Tab-separated table of C-alpha atoms in Angstrom:
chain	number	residue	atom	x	y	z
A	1	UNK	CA	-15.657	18.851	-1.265
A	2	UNK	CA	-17.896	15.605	-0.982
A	3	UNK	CA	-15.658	12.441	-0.957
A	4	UNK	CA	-16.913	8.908	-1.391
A	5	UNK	CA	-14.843	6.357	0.483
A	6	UNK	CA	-15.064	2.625	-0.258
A	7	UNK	CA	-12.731	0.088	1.897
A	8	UNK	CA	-13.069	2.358	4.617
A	9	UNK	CA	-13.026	-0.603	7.046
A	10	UNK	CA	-9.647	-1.605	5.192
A	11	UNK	CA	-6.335	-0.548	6.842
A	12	UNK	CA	-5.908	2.192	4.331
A	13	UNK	CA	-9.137	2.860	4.160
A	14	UNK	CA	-9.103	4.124	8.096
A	15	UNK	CA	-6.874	6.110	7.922
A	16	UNK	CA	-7.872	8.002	4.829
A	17	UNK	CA	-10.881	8.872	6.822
A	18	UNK	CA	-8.131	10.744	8.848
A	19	UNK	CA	-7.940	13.104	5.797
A	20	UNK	CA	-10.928	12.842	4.838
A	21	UNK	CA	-13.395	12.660	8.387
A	22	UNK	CA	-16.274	13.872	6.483
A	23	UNK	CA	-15.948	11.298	3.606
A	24	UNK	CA	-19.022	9.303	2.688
A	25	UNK	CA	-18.894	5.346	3.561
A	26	UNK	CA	-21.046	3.462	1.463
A	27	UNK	CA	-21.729	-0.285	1.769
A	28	UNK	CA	-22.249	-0.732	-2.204
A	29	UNK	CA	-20.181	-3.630	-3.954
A	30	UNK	CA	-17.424	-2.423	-6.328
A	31	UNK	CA	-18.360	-4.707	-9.015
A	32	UNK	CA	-21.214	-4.231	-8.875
A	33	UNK	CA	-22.046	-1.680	-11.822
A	34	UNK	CA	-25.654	-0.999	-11.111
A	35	UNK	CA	-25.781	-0.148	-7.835
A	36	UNK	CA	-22.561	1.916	-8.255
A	37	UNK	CA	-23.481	3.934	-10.925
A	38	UNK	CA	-27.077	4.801	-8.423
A	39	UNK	CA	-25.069	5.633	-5.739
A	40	UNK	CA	-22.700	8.105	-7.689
A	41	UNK	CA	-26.132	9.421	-9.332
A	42	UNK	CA	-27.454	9.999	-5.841
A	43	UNK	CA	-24.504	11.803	-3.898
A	44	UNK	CA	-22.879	13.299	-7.251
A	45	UNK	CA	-19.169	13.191	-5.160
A	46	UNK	CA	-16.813	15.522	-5.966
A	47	UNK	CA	-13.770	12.841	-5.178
A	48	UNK	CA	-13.831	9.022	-4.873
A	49	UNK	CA	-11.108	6.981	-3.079
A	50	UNK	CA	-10.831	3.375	-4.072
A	51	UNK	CA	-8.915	1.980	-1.198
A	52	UNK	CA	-11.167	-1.564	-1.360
A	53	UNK	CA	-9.029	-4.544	-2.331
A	54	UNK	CA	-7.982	-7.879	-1.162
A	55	UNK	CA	-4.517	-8.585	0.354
A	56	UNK	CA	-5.117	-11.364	1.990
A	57	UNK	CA	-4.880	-12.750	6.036
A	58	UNK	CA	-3.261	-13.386	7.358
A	59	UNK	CA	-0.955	-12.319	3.995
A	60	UNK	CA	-0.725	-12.496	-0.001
A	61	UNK	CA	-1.027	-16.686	0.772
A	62	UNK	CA	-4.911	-16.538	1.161
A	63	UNK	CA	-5.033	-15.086	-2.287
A	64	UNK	CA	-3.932	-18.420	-4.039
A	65	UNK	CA	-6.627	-20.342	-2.452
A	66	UNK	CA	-9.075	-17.610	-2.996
A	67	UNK	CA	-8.869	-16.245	-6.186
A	68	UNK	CA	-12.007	-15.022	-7.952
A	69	UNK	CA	-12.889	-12.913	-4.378
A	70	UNK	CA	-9.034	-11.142	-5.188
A	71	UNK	CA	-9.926	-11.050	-8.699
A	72	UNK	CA	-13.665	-9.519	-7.960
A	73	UNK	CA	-12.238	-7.077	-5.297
A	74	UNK	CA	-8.632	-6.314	-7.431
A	75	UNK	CA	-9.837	-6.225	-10.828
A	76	UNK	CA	-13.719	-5.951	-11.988
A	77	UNK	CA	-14.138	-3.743	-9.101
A	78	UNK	CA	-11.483	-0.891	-10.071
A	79	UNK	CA	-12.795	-1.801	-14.010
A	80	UNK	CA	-16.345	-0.720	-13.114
A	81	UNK	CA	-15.864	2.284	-10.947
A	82	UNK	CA	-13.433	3.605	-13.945
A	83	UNK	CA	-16.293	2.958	-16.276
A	84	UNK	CA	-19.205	4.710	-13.875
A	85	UNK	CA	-16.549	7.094	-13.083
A	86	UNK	CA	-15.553	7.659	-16.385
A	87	UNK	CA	-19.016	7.868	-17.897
A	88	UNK	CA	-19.743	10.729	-15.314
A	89	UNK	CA	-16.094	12.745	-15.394
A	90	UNK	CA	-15.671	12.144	-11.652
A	91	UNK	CA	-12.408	12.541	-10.277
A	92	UNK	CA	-10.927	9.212	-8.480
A	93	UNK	CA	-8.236	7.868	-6.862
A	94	UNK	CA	-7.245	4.311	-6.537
A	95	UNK	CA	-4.415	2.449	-4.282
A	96	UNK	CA	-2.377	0.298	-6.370
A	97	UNK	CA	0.500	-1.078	-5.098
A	98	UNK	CA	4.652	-1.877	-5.841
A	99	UNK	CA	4.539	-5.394	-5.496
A	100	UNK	CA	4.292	-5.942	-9.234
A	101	UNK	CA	8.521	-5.959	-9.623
A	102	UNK	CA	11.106	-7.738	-8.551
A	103	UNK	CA	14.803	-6.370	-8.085
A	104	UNK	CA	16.133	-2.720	-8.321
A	105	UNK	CA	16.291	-2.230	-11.976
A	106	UNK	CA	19.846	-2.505	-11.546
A	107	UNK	CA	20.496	-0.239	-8.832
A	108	UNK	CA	18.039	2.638	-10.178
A	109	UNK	CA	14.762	1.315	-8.954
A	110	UNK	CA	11.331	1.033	-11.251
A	111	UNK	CA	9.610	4.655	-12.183
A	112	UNK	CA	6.387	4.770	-13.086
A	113	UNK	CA	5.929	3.935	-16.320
A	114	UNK	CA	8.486	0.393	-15.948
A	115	UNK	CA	6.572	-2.369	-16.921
A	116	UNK	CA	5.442	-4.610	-14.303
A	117	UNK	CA	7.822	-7.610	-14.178
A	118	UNK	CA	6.966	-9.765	-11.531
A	119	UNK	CA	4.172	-12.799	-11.947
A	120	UNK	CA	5.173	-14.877	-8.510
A	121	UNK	CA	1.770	-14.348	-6.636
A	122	UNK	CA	-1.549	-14.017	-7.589
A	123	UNK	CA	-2.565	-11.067	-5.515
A	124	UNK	CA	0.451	-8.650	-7.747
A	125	UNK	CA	-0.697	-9.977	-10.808
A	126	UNK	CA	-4.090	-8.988	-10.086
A	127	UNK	CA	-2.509	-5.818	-8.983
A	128	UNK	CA	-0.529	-5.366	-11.860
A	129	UNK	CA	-3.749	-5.684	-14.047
A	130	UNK	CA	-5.765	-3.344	-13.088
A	131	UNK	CA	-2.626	-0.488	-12.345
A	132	UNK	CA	-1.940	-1.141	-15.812
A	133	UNK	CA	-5.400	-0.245	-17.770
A	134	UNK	CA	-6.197	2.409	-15.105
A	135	UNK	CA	-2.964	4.293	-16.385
A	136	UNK	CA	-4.156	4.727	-19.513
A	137	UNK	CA	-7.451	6.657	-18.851
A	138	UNK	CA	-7.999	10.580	-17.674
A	139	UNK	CA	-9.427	11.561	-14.302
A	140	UNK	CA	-7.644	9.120	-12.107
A	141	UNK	CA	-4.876	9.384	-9.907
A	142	UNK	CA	-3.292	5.977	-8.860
A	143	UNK	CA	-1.057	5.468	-5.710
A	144	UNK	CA	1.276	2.552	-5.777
A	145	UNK	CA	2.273	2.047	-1.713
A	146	UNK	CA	4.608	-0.606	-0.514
A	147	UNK	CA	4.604	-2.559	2.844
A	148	UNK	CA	2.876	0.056	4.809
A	149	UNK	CA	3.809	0.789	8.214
A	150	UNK	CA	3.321	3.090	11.057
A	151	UNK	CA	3.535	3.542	14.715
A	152	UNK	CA	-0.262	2.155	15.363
A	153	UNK	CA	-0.840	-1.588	16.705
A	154	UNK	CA	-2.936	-2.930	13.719
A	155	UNK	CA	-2.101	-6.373	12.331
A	156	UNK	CA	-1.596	-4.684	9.119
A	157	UNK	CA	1.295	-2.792	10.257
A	158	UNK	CA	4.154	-4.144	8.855
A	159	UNK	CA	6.034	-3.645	11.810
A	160	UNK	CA	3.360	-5.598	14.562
A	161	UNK	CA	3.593	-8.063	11.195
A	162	UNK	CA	7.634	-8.384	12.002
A	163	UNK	CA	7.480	-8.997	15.599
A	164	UNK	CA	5.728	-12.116	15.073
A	165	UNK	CA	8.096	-13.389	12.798
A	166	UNK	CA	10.996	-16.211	14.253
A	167	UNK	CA	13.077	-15.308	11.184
A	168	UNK	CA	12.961	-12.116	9.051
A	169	UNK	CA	13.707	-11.640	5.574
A	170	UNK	CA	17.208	-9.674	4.759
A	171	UNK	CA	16.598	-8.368	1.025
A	172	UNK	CA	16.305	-4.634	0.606
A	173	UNK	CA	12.614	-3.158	-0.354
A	174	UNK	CA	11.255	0.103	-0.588
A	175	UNK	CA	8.427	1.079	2.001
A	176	UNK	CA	5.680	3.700	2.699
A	177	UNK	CA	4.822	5.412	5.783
A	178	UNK	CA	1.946	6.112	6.188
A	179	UNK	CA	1.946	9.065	8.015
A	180	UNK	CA	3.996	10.737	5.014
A	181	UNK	CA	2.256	9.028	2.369
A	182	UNK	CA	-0.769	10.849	3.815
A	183	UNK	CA	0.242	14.384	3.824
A	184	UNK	CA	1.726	13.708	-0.011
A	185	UNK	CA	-1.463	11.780	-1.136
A	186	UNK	CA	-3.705	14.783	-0.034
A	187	UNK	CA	-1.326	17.262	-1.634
A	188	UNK	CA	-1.922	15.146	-5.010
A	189	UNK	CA	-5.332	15.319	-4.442
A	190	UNK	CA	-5.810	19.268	-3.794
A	191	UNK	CA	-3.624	19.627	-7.026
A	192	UNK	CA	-6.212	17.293	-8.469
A	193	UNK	CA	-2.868	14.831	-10.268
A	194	UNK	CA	-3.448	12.306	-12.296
A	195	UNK	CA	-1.738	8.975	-13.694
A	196	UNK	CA	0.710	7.133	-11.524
A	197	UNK	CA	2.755	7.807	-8.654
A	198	UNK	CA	5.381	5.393	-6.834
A	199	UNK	CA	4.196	6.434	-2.471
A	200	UNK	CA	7.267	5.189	-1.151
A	201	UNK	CA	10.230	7.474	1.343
A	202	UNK	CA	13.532	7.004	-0.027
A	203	UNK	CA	15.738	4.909	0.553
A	204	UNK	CA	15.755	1.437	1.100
A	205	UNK	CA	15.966	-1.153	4.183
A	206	UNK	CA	15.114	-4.521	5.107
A	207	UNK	CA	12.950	-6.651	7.158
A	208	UNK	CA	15.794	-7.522	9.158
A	209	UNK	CA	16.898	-4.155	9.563
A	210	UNK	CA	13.645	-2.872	10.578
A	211	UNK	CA	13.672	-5.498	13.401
A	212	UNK	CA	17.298	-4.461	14.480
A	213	UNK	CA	16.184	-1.266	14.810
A	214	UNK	CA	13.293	-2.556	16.567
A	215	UNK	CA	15.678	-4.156	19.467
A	216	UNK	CA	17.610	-0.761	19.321
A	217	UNK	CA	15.193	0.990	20.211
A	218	UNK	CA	11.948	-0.835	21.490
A	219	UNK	CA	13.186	-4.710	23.004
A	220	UNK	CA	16.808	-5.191	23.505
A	221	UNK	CA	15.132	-8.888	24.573
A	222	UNK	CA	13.492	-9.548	20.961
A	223	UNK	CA	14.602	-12.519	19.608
A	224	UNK	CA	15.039	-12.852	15.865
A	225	UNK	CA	16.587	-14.963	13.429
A	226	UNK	CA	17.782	-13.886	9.462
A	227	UNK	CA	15.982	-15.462	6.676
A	228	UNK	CA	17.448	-15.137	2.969
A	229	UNK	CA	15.977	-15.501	-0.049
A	230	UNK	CA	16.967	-18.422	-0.675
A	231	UNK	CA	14.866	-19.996	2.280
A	232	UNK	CA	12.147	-17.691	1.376
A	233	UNK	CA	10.217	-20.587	-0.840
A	234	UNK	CA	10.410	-22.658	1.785
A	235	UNK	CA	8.313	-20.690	4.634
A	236	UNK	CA	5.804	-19.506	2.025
A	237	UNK	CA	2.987	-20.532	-0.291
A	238	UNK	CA	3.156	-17.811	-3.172
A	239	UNK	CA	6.456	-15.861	-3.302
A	240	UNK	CA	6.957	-12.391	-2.553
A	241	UNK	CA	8.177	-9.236	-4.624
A	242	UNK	CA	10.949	-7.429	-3.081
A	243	UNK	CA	11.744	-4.579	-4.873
A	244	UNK	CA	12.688	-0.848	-5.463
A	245	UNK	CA	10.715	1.699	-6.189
A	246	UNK	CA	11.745	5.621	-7.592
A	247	UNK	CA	10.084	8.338	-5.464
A	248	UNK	CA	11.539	10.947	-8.354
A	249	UNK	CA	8.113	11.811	-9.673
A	250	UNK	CA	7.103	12.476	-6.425
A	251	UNK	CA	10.349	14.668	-5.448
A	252	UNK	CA	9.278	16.259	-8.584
A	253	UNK	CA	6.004	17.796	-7.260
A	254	UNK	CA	8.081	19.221	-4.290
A	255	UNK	CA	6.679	16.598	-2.062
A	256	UNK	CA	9.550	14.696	-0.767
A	257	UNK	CA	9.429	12.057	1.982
A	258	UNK	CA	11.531	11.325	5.062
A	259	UNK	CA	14.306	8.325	4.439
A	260	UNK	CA	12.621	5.153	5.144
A	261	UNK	CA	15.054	4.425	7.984
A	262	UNK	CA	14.578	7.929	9.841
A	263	UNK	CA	10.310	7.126	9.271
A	264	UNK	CA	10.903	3.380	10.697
A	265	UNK	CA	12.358	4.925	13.265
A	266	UNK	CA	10.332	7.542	14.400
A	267	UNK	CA	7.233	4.836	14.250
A	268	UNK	CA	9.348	2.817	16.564
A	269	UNK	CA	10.104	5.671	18.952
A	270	UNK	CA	6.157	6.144	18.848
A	271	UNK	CA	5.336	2.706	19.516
A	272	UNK	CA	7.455	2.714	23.133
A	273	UNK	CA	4.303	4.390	24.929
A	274	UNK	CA	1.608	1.196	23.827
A	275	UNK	CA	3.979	-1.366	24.490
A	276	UNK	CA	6.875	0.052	26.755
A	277	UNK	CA	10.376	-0.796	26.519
A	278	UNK	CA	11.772	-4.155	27.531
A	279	UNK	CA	14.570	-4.084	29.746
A	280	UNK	CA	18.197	-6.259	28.956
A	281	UNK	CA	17.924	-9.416	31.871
């Protein structure tokens, strides 16, 4: 199968190229429909994987102050690869995210087709956009992830994001691993699904929590203090979603995840041998 990867310099985009070592890495612009629509002529793919996109750095902040590169990368990027796409029947998937609610949809968390309901950054509304129009067209399967973590020492990590922190948010969230949201992604893929599909282990945790874990079982000497939501607007520019997602669909296809907590845990386990284990004074 010939895969075309773009954002494979992104922190998803690496480590689809775990999946996917053969994929092709081009260095054509997303919005930009001409030279898109050559380069799908040339290497007639089999698969594409959108996992180009702005986030942000050092987070969703930089996206307030910088908002027609998010809206380029977020939104007229995804429009014209489903209308190249499209045009040629090419099979696609894209990496949307959960960060376009807010709450637990009173204690059942947000399926699939829930309407987005949260408008506090600009990053998830741009997010929110484009999930929401891609939905509605054939041949593309979208991934919604949330807070992605693993055991590796990137800056994306949401776990090397934690340790930085003085004080860490206690609100429960869903979360992907990404080792799991691999193998389930690539199952999609080989059964060649389509439409939308919530990437997240079940279960739910919080930042705090992760970090308690974190002195549990990494650095009994890591110092940390709680943060609520109600100091939340007050240590940030644009506000954040917290949120929880249904992983139902994906239990559905028989591809059910690790809890969240036993995943955060074995990432942390895996993480001893980089950094070592910090002994009580």
């Amino acid at each position: 199968m010939k895969v075309l990867l773009f954002g494979s310099k992104g922190f998803m985009g690496r480590r689809f190229l775990e999946i996917f070592p053969e994929a092709i890495i081009p260095s054509v612009d997303i919005a930009d429909g001409r030279n898109v629509g050559e380069l799908l002529d040339c290497e007639k793919p089999d698969l594409v994987i959108n996992a180009a996109g702005r986030t942000g750095r050092p987070n969703v902040d930089w996206c307030e102050t910088h908002r027609m590169e998010t809206l380029k990368s977020n939104v007229t990027g995804p429009l014209v690869l489903l209308e190249e796409l499209g045009r040629r029947g090419i099979y696609w998937v894209h990496l949307s995210s959960g960060c376009i609610y807010q709450g637990d949809n009173n204690g059942k968390g947000f399926v699939e087709d829930d309407p987005p309901n949260y408008v506090g950054s600009f990053y998830s509304r741009t997010k929110a956009w484009s999930d929401q129009i891609l939905k509605d067209f054939p041949n593309v399967l979208i991934l919604r992830l949330r807070m992605p973590f693993d055991d590796s020492t990137d800056d994306r990590n949401l776990i090397m994001k934690l340790r930085k922190y003085p004080r860490v948010l206690d609100a429960q969230n869903s979360l992907t691993s990404i080792p799991d949201f691999l193998i389930a992604a690539k199952a999609l893929i080989e059964r060649r699904k389509t439409g939308v599909y919530n990437m997240v282990n079940p279960g739910t945790i919080s930042p705090f929590e992760i970090m308690e874990l974190h002195r549990e079982i990494m650095d009994p000497n890591h110092r940390f203090e709680k943060l609520t939501l109600a100091q939340l607007g007050g240590v940030v520019k644009a506000g954040r979603s917290n949120c929880v997602l249904s992983c139902e669909k994906l239990k559905r296809e028989g591809l059910e995840m690790p809890t969240v907590r036993e995943s955060v845990a074995s990432s942390l386990e895996k993480m001893i041998a980089p950094f070592g284990v910090a002994q009580d004074a």
